[in-house]
PDB file of C-alpha atoms in Angstrom:
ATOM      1  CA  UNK A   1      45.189 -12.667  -7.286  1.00 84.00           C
ATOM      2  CA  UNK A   2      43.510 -15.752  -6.536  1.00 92.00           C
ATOM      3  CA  UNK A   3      39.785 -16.799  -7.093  1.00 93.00           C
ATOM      4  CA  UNK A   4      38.217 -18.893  -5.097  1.00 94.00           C
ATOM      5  CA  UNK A   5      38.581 -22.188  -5.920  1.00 97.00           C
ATOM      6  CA  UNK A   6      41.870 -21.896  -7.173  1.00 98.00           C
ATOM      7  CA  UNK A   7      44.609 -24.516  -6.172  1.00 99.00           C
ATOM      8  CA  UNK A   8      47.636 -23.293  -4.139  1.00 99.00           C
ATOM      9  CA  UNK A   9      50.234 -25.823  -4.713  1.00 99.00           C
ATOM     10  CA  UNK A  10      52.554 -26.373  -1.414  1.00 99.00           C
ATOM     11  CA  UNK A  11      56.130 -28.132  -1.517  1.00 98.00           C
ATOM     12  CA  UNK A  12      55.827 -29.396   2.522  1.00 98.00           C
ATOM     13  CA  UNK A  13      53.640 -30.279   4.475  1.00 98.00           C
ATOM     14  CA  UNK A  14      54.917 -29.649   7.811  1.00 98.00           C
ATOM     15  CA  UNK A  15      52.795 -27.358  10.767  1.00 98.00           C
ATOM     16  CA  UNK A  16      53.651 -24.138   8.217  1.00 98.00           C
ATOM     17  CA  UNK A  17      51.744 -25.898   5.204  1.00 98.00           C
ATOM     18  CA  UNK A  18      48.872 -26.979   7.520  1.00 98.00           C
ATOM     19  CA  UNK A  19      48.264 -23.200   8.374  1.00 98.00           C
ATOM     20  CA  UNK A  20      48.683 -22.159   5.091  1.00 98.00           C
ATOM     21  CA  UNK A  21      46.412 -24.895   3.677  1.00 98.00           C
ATOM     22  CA  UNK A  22      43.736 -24.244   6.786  1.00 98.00           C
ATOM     23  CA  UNK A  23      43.960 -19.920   5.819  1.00 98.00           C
ATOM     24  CA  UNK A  24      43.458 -20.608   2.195  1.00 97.00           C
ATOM     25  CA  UNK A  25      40.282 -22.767   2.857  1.00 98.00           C
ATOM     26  CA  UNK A  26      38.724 -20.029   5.013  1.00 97.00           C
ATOM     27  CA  UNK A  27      39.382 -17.924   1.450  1.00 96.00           C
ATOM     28  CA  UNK A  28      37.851 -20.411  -0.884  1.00 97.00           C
ATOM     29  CA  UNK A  29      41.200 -21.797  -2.305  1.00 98.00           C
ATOM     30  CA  UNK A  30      42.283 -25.451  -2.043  1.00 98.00           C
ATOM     31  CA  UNK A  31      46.234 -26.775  -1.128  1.00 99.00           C
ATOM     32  CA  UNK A  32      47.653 -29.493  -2.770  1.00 99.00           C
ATOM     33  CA  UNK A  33      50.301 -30.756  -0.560  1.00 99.00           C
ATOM     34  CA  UNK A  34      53.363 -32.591  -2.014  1.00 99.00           C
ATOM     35  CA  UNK A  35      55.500 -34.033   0.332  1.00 98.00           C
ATOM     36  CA  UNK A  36      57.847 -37.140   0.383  1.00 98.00           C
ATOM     37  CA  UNK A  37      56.676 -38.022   4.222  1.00 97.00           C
ATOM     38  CA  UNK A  38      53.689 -40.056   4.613  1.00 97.00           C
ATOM     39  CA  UNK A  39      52.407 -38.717   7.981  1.00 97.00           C
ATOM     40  CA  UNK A  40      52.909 -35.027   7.352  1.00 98.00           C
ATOM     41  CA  UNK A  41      50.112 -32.932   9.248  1.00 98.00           C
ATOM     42  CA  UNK A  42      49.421 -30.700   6.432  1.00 98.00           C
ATOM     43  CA  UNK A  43      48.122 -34.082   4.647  1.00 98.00           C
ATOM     44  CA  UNK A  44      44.980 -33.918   6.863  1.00 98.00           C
ATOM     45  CA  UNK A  45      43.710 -30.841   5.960  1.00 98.00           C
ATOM     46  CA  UNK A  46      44.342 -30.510   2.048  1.00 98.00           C
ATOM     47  CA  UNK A  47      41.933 -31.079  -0.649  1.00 98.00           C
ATOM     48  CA  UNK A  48      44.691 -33.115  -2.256  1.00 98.00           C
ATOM     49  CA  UNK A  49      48.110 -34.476  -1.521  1.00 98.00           C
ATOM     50  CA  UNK A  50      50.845 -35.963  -3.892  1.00 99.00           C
ATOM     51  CA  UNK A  51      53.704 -38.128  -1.715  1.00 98.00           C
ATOM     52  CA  UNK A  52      56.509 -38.066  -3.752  1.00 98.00           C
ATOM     53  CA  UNK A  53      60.256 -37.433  -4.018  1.00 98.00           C
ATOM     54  CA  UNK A  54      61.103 -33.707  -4.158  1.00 98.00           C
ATOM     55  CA  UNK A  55      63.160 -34.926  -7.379  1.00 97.00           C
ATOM     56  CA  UNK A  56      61.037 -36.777  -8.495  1.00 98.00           C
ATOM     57  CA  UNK A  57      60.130 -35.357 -11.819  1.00 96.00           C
ATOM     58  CA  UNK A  58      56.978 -37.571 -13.477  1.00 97.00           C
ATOM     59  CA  UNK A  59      55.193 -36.345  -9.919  1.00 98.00           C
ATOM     60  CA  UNK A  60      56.674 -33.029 -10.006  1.00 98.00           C
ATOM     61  CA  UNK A  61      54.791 -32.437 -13.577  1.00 97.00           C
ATOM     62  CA  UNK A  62      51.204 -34.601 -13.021  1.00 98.00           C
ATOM     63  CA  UNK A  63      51.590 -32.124  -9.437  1.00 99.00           C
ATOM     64  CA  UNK A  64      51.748 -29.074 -11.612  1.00 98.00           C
ATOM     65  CA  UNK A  65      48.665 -29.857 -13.879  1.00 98.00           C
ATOM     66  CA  UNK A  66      46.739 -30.357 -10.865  1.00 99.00           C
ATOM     67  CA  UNK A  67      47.268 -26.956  -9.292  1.00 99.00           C
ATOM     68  CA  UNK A  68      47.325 -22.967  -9.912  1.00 98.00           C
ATOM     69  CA  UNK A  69      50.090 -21.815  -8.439  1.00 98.00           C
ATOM     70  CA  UNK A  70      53.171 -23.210  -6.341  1.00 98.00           C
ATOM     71  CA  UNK A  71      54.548 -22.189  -2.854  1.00 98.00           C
ATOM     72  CA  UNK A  72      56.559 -23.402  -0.517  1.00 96.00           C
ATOM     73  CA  UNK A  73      56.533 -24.016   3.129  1.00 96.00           C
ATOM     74  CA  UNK A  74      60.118 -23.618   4.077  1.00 92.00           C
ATOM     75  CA  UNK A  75      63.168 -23.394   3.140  1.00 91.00           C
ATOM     76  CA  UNK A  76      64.673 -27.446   2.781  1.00 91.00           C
ATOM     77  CA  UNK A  77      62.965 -27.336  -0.518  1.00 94.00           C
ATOM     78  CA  UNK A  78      65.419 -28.092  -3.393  1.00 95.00           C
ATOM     79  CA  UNK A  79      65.941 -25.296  -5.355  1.00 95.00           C
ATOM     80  CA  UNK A  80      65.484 -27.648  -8.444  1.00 96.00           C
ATOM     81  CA  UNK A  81      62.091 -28.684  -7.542  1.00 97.00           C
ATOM     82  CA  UNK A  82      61.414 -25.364  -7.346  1.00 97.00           C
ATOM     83  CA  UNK A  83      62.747 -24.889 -10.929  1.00 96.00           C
ATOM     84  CA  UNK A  84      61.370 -27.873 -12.747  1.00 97.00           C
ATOM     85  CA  UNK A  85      57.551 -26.460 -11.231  1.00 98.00           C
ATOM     86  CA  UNK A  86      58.433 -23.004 -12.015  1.00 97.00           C
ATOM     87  CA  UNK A  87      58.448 -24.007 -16.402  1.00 96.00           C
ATOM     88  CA  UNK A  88      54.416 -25.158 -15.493  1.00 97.00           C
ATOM     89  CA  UNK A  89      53.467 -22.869 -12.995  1.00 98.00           C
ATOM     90  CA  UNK A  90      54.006 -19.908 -11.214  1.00 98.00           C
ATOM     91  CA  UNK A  91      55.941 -20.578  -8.494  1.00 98.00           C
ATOM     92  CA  UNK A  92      56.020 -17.561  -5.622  1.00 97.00           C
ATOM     93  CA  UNK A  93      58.366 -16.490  -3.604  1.00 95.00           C
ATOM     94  CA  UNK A  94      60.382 -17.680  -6.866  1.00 92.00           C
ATOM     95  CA  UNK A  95      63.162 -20.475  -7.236  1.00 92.00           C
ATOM     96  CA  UNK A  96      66.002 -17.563  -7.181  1.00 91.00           C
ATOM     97  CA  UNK A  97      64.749 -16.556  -3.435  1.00 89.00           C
ATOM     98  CA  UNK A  98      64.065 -20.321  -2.589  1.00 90.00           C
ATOM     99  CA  UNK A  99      68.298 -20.745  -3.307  1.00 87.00           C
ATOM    100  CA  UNK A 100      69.363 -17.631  -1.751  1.00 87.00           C
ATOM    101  CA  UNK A 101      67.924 -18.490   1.546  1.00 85.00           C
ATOM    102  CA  UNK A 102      69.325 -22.233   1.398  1.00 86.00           C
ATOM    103  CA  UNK A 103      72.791 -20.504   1.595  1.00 87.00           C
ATOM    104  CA  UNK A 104      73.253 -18.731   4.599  1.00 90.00           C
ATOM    105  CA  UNK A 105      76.512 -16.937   3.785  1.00 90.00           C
ATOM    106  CA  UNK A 106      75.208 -15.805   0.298  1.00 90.00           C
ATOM    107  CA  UNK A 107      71.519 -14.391   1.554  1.00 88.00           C
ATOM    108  CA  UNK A 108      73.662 -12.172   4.360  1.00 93.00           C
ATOM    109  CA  UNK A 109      75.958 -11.096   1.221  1.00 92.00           C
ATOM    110  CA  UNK A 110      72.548 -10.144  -0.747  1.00 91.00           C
ATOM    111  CA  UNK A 111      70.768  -8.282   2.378  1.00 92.00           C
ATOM    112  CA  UNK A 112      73.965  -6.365   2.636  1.00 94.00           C
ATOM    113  CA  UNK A 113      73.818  -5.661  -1.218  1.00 94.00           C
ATOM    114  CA  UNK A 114      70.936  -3.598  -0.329  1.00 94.00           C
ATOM    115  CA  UNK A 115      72.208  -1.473   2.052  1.00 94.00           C
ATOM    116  CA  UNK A 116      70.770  -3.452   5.519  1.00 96.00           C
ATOM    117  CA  UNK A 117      73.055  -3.651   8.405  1.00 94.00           C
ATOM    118  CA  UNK A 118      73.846  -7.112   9.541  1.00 93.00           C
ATOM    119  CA  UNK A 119      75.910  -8.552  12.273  1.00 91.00           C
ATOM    120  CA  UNK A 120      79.203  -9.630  11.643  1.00 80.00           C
TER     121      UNK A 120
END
């Protein structure tokens, strides 16, 4: 759990980081956005932003002091960024999820690991 005040790190900062970054105010938490594109709408609404690279590693750390905990706002993430934040901070859903879902083929093989019914 969060306390207020905390800083929600978010990798994007497309519409889906905007919302986040707008519900986590109404809790008391901040967003940090990091986001290589300059005009991202999530930019507008965060208590701080970082425009970097996603590989870029130098931002990926100073990024990591600055916040709490790291999220994500979609899927395009690299699954290395994720990785490289995850040896600072938490880093939730986690970097294994974050590369499941970038494969299509391997996250229907791992729902129907767990017994769910998917289409062929």
């Amino acid at each position: 759990m969060l306390a207020p005040g905390a800083t929600i790190g978010i990798l994007g900062g497309g519409q889906l980081a905007r919302m986040l970054a707008l519900a986590g105010a109404r809790l008391g938490l901040k967003a940090h956005v990091f986001s290589p594109v300059a005009d991202d709408p999530a930019f507008d609404v965060c208590a701080a932003r970082t425009q970097a690279d996603f590989n870029d590693e130098a931002a990926l750390a100073e990024f990591a002091e600055a916040v709490d905990v790291v999220t994500y706002e979609f899927e395009n993430v690299p699954a290395r960024t994720a990785q490289v934040l995850e040896a600072h901070r938490p880093v939730r859903p986690n970097p294994r999820a974050l590369a499941l879902t970038q494969d299509r083929l391997i996250e229907k093989q791992f729902v129907q690991s767990l017994g769910i019914a998917t289409a062929d």
